[in-house]
Coordinates of C-alpha atoms in Angstrom, one line a residue:
M1 CA -44.9 58.6 -18.6
K2 CA -42.3 61.0 -17.2
L3 CA -39.7 58.2 -17.2
A4 CA -39.8 58.1 -20.9
R5 CA -38.2 61.5 -21.1
V6 CA -35.8 60.9 -18.2
L7 CA -34.4 57.7 -19.7
A8 CA -34.3 58.6 -23.3
G9 CA -30.6 58.4 -23.4
T10 CA -30.1 55.4 -21.2
A11 CA -33.2 53.2 -21.6
A12 CA -31.5 51.2 -24.4
V13 CA -29.2 49.6 -21.9
V14 CA -31.3 49.8 -18.7
L15 CA -31.5 46.4 -17.0
L16 CA -29.6 44.4 -19.5
A17 CA -26.1 45.6 -20.2
A18 CA -23.5 44.2 -22.5
A19 CA -21.6 42.5 -19.8
C20 CA -18.3 40.7 -20.1
G21 CA -19.6 37.3 -19.1
T22 CA -16.4 35.2 -19.6
S23 CA -15.6 32.1 -17.7
D24 CA -13.1 34.0 -15.7
D25 CA -16.0 36.0 -14.2
S26 CA -17.4 32.9 -12.6
G27 CA -14.9 32.7 -9.8
G28 CA -14.0 29.1 -10.6
S29 CA -16.0 25.9 -10.5
S30 CA -17.1 24.2 -7.3
D31 CA -19.9 22.2 -5.9
S32 CA -21.9 25.4 -5.4
A33 CA -25.2 25.5 -7.3
A34 CA -24.1 28.9 -8.7
G35 CA -21.1 27.3 -10.4
F36 CA -18.6 29.2 -8.3
T37 CA -17.4 29.5 -4.7
P38 CA -18.0 33.1 -3.3
P39 CA -15.2 34.6 -1.2
K40 CA -15.8 34.0 2.5
L41 CA -17.2 37.3 3.7
E42 CA -19.1 38.1 6.9
A43 CA -22.4 39.9 6.8
L44 CA -23.1 42.8 9.2
K45 CA -24.3 41.4 12.5
K46 CA -25.9 44.5 14.0
L47 CA -26.6 48.1 13.1
G48 CA -24.6 50.9 14.6
T49 CA -24.9 54.7 14.6
P50 CA -25.6 56.0 11.1
E51 CA -22.4 57.3 9.6
G52 CA -23.9 60.4 8.1
A53 CA -23.3 59.6 4.4
L54 CA -24.3 57.1 1.7
N55 CA -22.8 56.6 -1.8
V56 CA -25.4 55.1 -4.1
L57 CA -24.7 53.5 -7.5
A58 CA -27.9 53.1 -9.3
W59 CA -29.8 52.7 -12.6
A60 CA -31.4 56.0 -13.8
G61 CA -34.7 56.5 -12.0
Y62 CA -33.9 54.3 -9.0
A63 CA -32.6 57.0 -6.6
E64 CA -34.5 60.2 -7.3
D65 CA -34.0 63.3 -5.1
G66 CA -36.3 65.7 -6.8
S67 CA -33.7 67.2 -9.1
N68 CA -35.3 65.7 -12.2
D69 CA -38.8 66.4 -11.0
P70 CA -39.6 68.1 -7.7
K71 CA -42.6 65.7 -7.2
V72 CA -40.4 62.7 -7.6
D73 CA -38.3 62.3 -4.4
W74 CA -37.7 59.4 -2.1
V75 CA -34.1 60.2 -1.3
T76 CA -34.9 63.3 0.8
P77 CA -37.2 61.5 3.2
Y78 CA -34.5 58.9 3.8
E79 CA -31.9 61.6 4.5
K80 CA -34.2 63.3 7.0
A81 CA -35.0 60.1 8.8
T82 CA -31.5 58.8 9.0
G83 CA -29.1 61.7 8.8
C84 CA -27.3 59.9 6.0
Q85 CA -26.6 62.3 3.2
V86 CA -27.0 60.6 -0.2
N87 CA -24.6 61.0 -3.1
V88 CA -25.9 59.2 -6.2
K89 CA -23.9 58.0 -9.2
V90 CA -26.0 56.8 -12.1
F91 CA -24.6 54.1 -14.4
G92 CA -25.8 53.2 -17.8
T93 CA -24.8 49.5 -18.1
S94 CA -24.3 46.5 -15.8
D95 CA -20.7 46.3 -17.1
E96 CA -20.1 49.9 -15.9
A97 CA -21.7 49.1 -12.5
V98 CA -19.4 46.1 -12.0
S99 CA -16.4 48.2 -12.9
L100 CA -17.3 51.0 -10.6
M101 CA -18.0 48.7 -7.6
K102 CA -14.4 47.5 -7.9
T103 CA -13.3 50.9 -6.8
G104 CA -14.8 50.4 -3.4
Q105 CA -16.3 53.9 -3.4
Y106 CA -19.9 52.9 -3.3
D107 CA -21.9 51.6 -0.4
V108 CA -24.9 50.2 -2.3
V109 CA -25.7 49.2 -5.9
S110 CA -28.9 48.3 -7.7
A111 CA -27.7 45.2 -9.6
S112 CA -29.5 43.4 -12.4
G113 CA -29.2 39.6 -12.8
D114 CA -26.4 40.0 -15.4
A115 CA -24.3 41.8 -12.8
S116 CA -25.2 40.4 -9.4
L117 CA -23.4 37.1 -9.5
R118 CA -20.3 38.7 -11.0
L119 CA -20.2 41.1 -8.1
I120 CA -20.6 38.3 -5.6
A121 CA -17.9 36.2 -7.3
A122 CA -15.5 39.1 -7.3
G123 CA -16.1 39.8 -3.6
D124 CA -17.3 43.3 -4.3
V125 CA -20.5 42.8 -2.5
E126 CA -21.2 40.9 0.7
P127 CA -23.9 38.7 2.3
V128 CA -26.8 40.7 3.7
T129 CA -28.4 40.0 7.1
T130 CA -32.0 40.3 6.1
D131 CA -33.1 40.4 9.8
L132 CA -31.6 43.9 9.9
V133 CA -33.9 45.0 7.1
P134 CA -37.4 45.0 8.7
N135 CA -39.3 45.5 5.5
Y136 CA -37.7 42.4 4.0
A137 CA -40.2 40.2 5.7
D138 CA -43.0 41.7 3.7
L139 CA -41.5 41.2 0.3
F140 CA -43.1 38.8 -2.2
P141 CA -41.6 35.3 -1.3
F142 CA -41.0 34.4 -5.0
L143 CA -38.4 37.2 -5.2
K144 CA -36.4 36.0 -2.3
D145 CA -33.6 33.4 -2.3
Q146 CA -33.3 33.3 -6.1
K147 CA -30.2 32.4 -8.1
W148 CA -29.5 36.0 -9.0
N149 CA -29.6 37.3 -5.4
S150 CA -28.5 34.4 -3.3
V151 CA -25.8 31.7 -3.4
D152 CA -26.1 28.4 -1.6
G153 CA -28.9 29.7 0.6
V154 CA -27.0 32.9 1.5
S155 CA -28.7 36.2 0.6
Y156 CA -26.6 38.9 -1.0
G157 CA -29.3 41.6 -1.3
V158 CA -32.8 42.8 -1.2
P159 CA -35.2 42.4 -4.1
H160 CA -36.4 45.7 -5.5
G161 CA -38.5 45.4 -8.7
W162 CA -39.1 43.1 -11.6
G163 CA -40.7 42.9 -15.1
A164 CA -41.0 40.9 -18.3
N165 CA -40.1 41.5 -21.9
L166 CA -43.5 41.4 -23.7
L167 CA -44.8 41.0 -27.2
M168 CA -46.3 44.3 -28.5
Y169 CA -48.4 44.5 -31.6
R170 CA -50.6 46.9 -33.6
T171 CA -54.2 45.7 -33.0
D172 CA -55.3 47.2 -36.3
V173 CA -52.7 45.3 -38.3
V174 CA -51.9 42.0 -36.5
T175 CA -55.0 39.8 -36.4
P176 CA -55.9 37.6 -34.7
A177 CA -54.1 38.8 -31.6
P178 CA -50.8 36.9 -31.3
T179 CA -50.3 34.5 -28.4
S180 CA -46.8 33.1 -29.3
W181 CA -43.4 34.4 -30.1
S182 CA -43.9 32.6 -33.5
A183 CA -45.4 35.9 -34.5
V184 CA -41.9 37.4 -34.7
F185 CA -39.8 34.3 -35.4
E186 CA -41.8 32.8 -38.2
D187 CA -42.6 34.4 -41.6
N188 CA -45.8 36.4 -41.9
A189 CA -46.6 38.5 -45.0
A190 CA -48.6 41.0 -42.9
T191 CA -45.6 41.8 -40.7
K192 CA -42.7 41.4 -43.1
G193 CA -40.3 44.3 -42.8
K194 CA -42.1 45.6 -39.8
V195 CA -40.9 43.4 -37.0
T196 CA -38.8 45.0 -34.3
A197 CA -36.4 43.4 -31.9
Y198 CA -34.2 44.6 -29.0
D199 CA -30.8 45.6 -30.1
S200 CA -28.6 43.6 -27.7
P201 CA -26.7 40.3 -27.7
I202 CA -28.9 39.3 -24.8
Y203 CA -31.8 39.1 -27.3
I204 CA -30.3 35.7 -28.4
A205 CA -31.9 34.4 -25.2
D206 CA -35.4 35.3 -26.6
A207 CA -34.7 33.1 -29.6
A208 CA -33.4 30.4 -27.3
L209 CA -36.5 30.5 -25.2
Y210 CA -38.7 30.1 -28.3
L211 CA -36.6 27.1 -29.4
M212 CA -36.7 25.6 -25.9
K213 CA -40.5 25.5 -26.1
T214 CA -40.9 24.6 -29.8
K215 CA -37.8 22.4 -30.6
P216 CA -37.5 20.1 -27.5
D217 CA -35.0 17.9 -29.4
L218 CA -32.4 20.6 -29.0
G219 CA -32.4 20.0 -25.2
I220 CA -32.4 23.7 -24.1
K221 CA -33.2 23.9 -20.4
N222 CA -32.1 27.5 -19.8
P223 CA -32.0 30.2 -22.5
Y224 CA -28.8 31.6 -21.1
A225 CA -27.0 28.2 -21.1
L226 CA -26.4 27.2 -24.7
D227 CA -23.9 24.7 -26.0
D228 CA -22.5 24.9 -29.5
K229 CA -25.5 23.2 -31.2
Q230 CA -28.1 25.1 -29.2
F231 CA -26.3 28.4 -29.8
E232 CA -26.0 27.8 -33.5
A233 CA -29.8 27.0 -33.7
A234 CA -30.6 30.3 -31.9
V235 CA -28.3 32.3 -34.0
D236 CA -29.7 30.7 -37.2
L237 CA -33.2 31.6 -36.1
L238 CA -32.2 35.2 -35.6
K239 CA -30.5 35.4 -39.0
K240 CA -33.7 34.1 -40.5
Q241 CA -35.7 36.6 -38.6
K242 CA -33.5 39.5 -39.9
A243 CA -35.3 39.4 -43.2
N244 CA -38.5 40.4 -41.5
V245 CA -37.0 43.0 -39.1
G246 CA -37.5 46.7 -40.0
E247 CA -35.3 47.9 -37.2
Y248 CA -33.6 46.8 -34.0
W249 CA -34.7 49.2 -31.3
S250 CA -32.3 50.6 -28.9
D251 CA -34.1 53.8 -28.0
Y252 CA -37.1 53.8 -25.7
L253 CA -38.9 56.6 -27.4
K254 CA -38.1 55.6 -31.0
E255 CA -40.0 52.3 -30.4
V256 CA -43.0 54.2 -29.4
S257 CA -42.7 56.4 -32.4
A258 CA -42.3 53.4 -34.8
F259 CA -45.4 51.8 -33.5
K260 CA -47.4 55.0 -33.7
S261 CA -46.3 55.5 -37.3
G262 CA -46.8 51.9 -38.3
D263 CA -43.1 51.4 -39.3
S264 CA -43.2 48.7 -36.6
V265 CA -46.2 46.5 -36.0
I266 CA -45.0 43.8 -33.8
G267 CA -42.0 43.0 -31.6
T268 CA -40.5 42.8 -28.1
T269 CA -41.2 45.6 -25.6
W270 CA -41.6 46.5 -21.9
Q271 CA -44.9 47.2 -20.2
V272 CA -44.0 50.8 -19.6
I273 CA -43.3 51.3 -23.3
A274 CA -46.7 49.8 -24.2
N275 CA -48.3 52.2 -21.7
V276 CA -46.6 55.2 -23.2
A277 CA -47.5 54.2 -26.7
K278 CA -51.2 53.7 -25.8
A279 CA -51.3 57.0 -24.0
E280 CA -49.9 58.7 -27.1
G281 CA -52.6 57.2 -29.3
A282 CA -51.0 54.1 -30.8
K283 CA -53.3 51.2 -31.4
V284 CA -51.2 48.7 -29.5
D285 CA -51.5 45.9 -27.0
A286 CA -48.9 43.8 -25.2
V287 CA -49.0 40.2 -24.1
L288 CA -46.9 37.6 -22.4
P289 CA -46.7 34.8 -25.0
T290 CA -47.5 31.2 -24.1
E291 CA -43.8 30.3 -24.2
G292 CA -43.0 32.8 -21.4
A293 CA -40.5 35.6 -21.7
T294 CA -37.1 36.9 -20.7
G295 CA -37.1 39.7 -18.1
W296 CA -35.4 41.3 -15.1
S297 CA -35.4 41.2 -11.3
D298 CA -33.2 43.8 -9.6
T299 CA -31.4 43.6 -6.2
W300 CA -30.0 46.2 -3.9
M301 CA -26.6 45.0 -2.7
V302 CA -24.0 46.2 -0.1
G303 CA -20.4 47.0 -1.1
T304 CA -17.8 44.9 0.7
K305 CA -15.6 48.0 1.2
S306 CA -18.5 50.3 2.3
K307 CA -17.6 52.6 5.1
H308 CA -21.2 53.4 5.8
K309 CA -22.9 50.1 6.4
T310 CA -25.5 51.2 8.9
C311 CA -26.6 53.9 6.4
A312 CA -26.5 51.2 3.7
Y313 CA -28.8 48.9 5.6
K314 CA -31.2 51.7 6.3
W315 CA -31.3 52.5 2.6
L316 CA -32.1 48.9 1.8
D317 CA -34.9 49.0 4.3
H318 CA -36.2 52.4 3.0
I319 CA -36.1 51.5 -0.7
V320 CA -38.4 48.5 -0.2
S321 CA -40.7 50.3 2.4
P322 CA -44.2 50.5 1.1
K323 CA -44.3 54.2 0.1
A324 CA -40.8 54.4 -1.4
N325 CA -41.1 51.1 -3.3
A326 CA -44.4 52.4 -4.7
Q327 CA -42.8 55.6 -5.9
V328 CA -39.9 53.8 -7.6
A329 CA -42.0 51.1 -9.2
E330 CA -44.5 53.6 -10.6
Y331 CA -41.8 56.0 -11.8
F332 CA -39.6 53.4 -13.3
G333 CA -42.4 51.2 -14.8
E334 CA -42.1 47.8 -13.0
S335 CA -43.7 45.6 -10.4
P336 CA -42.8 46.5 -6.8
A337 CA -41.2 44.0 -4.5
N338 CA -43.4 44.9 -1.5
P339 CA -47.1 44.1 -1.8
K340 CA -47.9 46.9 0.6
A341 CA -46.6 49.3 -2.0
C342 CA -49.7 48.8 -4.0
E343 CA -51.6 50.9 -1.4
F344 CA -49.4 53.9 -2.2
T345 CA -49.3 54.1 -6.0
A346 CA -50.9 57.1 -7.5
D347 CA -52.4 54.9 -10.2
K348 CA -54.4 52.4 -8.3
T349 CA -54.3 50.0 -11.2
H350 CA -50.5 49.9 -11.3
C351 CA -50.0 46.7 -9.5
D352 CA -52.6 44.9 -11.6
T353 CA -51.0 46.3 -14.8
Y354 CA -47.5 45.1 -13.7
H355 CA -48.7 41.8 -12.2
A356 CA -47.4 42.5 -8.7
G357 CA -47.7 39.4 -6.5
D358 CA -48.6 37.2 -9.4
A359 CA -46.2 34.3 -8.7
E360 CA -47.6 32.2 -11.6
Y361 CA -46.9 35.1 -14.0
A362 CA -43.4 35.6 -12.5
K363 CA -42.6 31.9 -13.0
Q364 CA -43.0 32.4 -16.8
I365 CA -40.1 34.8 -16.8
W366 CA -36.5 33.8 -17.4
Y367 CA -34.6 36.6 -15.6
W368 CA -31.5 38.0 -17.4
S369 CA -28.3 36.3 -16.5
T370 CA -24.8 36.6 -17.9
P371 CA -23.9 33.6 -20.0
I372 CA -20.7 31.9 -18.9
T373 CA -18.8 28.8 -20.1
Q374 CA -19.9 26.9 -17.1
C375 CA -23.4 26.1 -18.2
L376 CA -26.0 27.8 -16.0
D377 CA -28.3 24.8 -16.3
G378 CA -26.0 22.6 -14.3
R379 CA -24.4 20.6 -17.1
T380 CA -20.8 19.8 -16.6
D381 CA -20.1 17.6 -19.6
V382 CA -20.1 20.5 -22.1
K383 CA -19.1 24.1 -22.2
C384 CA -21.6 26.8 -23.0
K385 CA -21.1 30.0 -25.0
D386 CA -20.1 32.9 -22.9
Y387 CA -21.2 36.5 -23.4
S388 CA -18.2 37.4 -25.6
A389 CA -19.4 34.7 -28.1
W390 CA -23.0 36.2 -27.8
T391 CA -21.6 39.6 -28.6
Q392 CA -19.7 38.4 -31.7
A393 CA -22.7 36.5 -32.9
W394 CA -25.0 39.5 -32.5
T395 CA -22.7 41.5 -34.8
E396 CA -22.9 38.7 -37.4
I397 CA -26.7 38.5 -37.1
K398 CA -27.2 42.2 -37.7
G399 CA -24.7 42.2 -40.6

């Protein structure tokens, strides 16, 4: 609940920023499954003496030191245990994070899937020796060695937290309870003018996911890998949807307010927003539709130019330790990466609410990725639309 106030100014972009996403970002094609060949960089082989400092680049709410709320502090225990004094720089978009990491001033960064591969391709982050991160062994297996945190079997970071974009609806207006994204993409007299959608070009992936499940003849295999025909179909669906949209939400608290007032009765959301809305009296519920959903999985990564790599590794270990991971997950509103964190959440139902450890649930999520011209689904006979095309189309969709 406290997070809603903390992130009021930044929540619109948290976890899915308007990244560049051009073909140049990919690092060039190769036989790599990622579509590019990462620079040859060595991972740290052993820890040394802590260097006494750590420069952290993080999403708001990921590195709290008690300054926002004295009761919310997992930075100070780290400092006391390691002697590494933490300096935190909060960023508002993945694009900003990528730009700041190029300066070489930051030791670690919390990267979302629309930034992590760009950081790897540019050589701004390096492989991580997970054996030097003791708590890594406890993390949920389905978060490790994934396409947004590893390349060709080489790990580039430590999974931190994850979540899905859900379908929220007013239970007193939308009946029966929806089970499909058709509730927002197909005409419905009861919800006309009161549908809400996320205000970002990445929302095109939500339309693509729906078409992937309902129009198999389009051949969509990955909602972030769309050729001309597939992209046109997704854009057309969103232009059709616009007639039913009351507003595109880009403010965390405004979506809560809209559902409370009834100005919005159905649309995409995050679990934490649904929780806040319920707590404030809105008659809402949220579901993961049968088609699955888009979502996020964040990774802590080590800067190639870091001068404090022992402190960096100790941070990676600390942030996924049971107590700290519990604090972050509960404060931010996501599932923890460490199952042992569930023992330390203040709300003992938190892990159930956020489906921690539910691999089958996680499999239904298409984690945010930056669209590039090299199709992320592995196709080499066509070019896919990159993020600049998505951005242009989003402007046209909204009019």
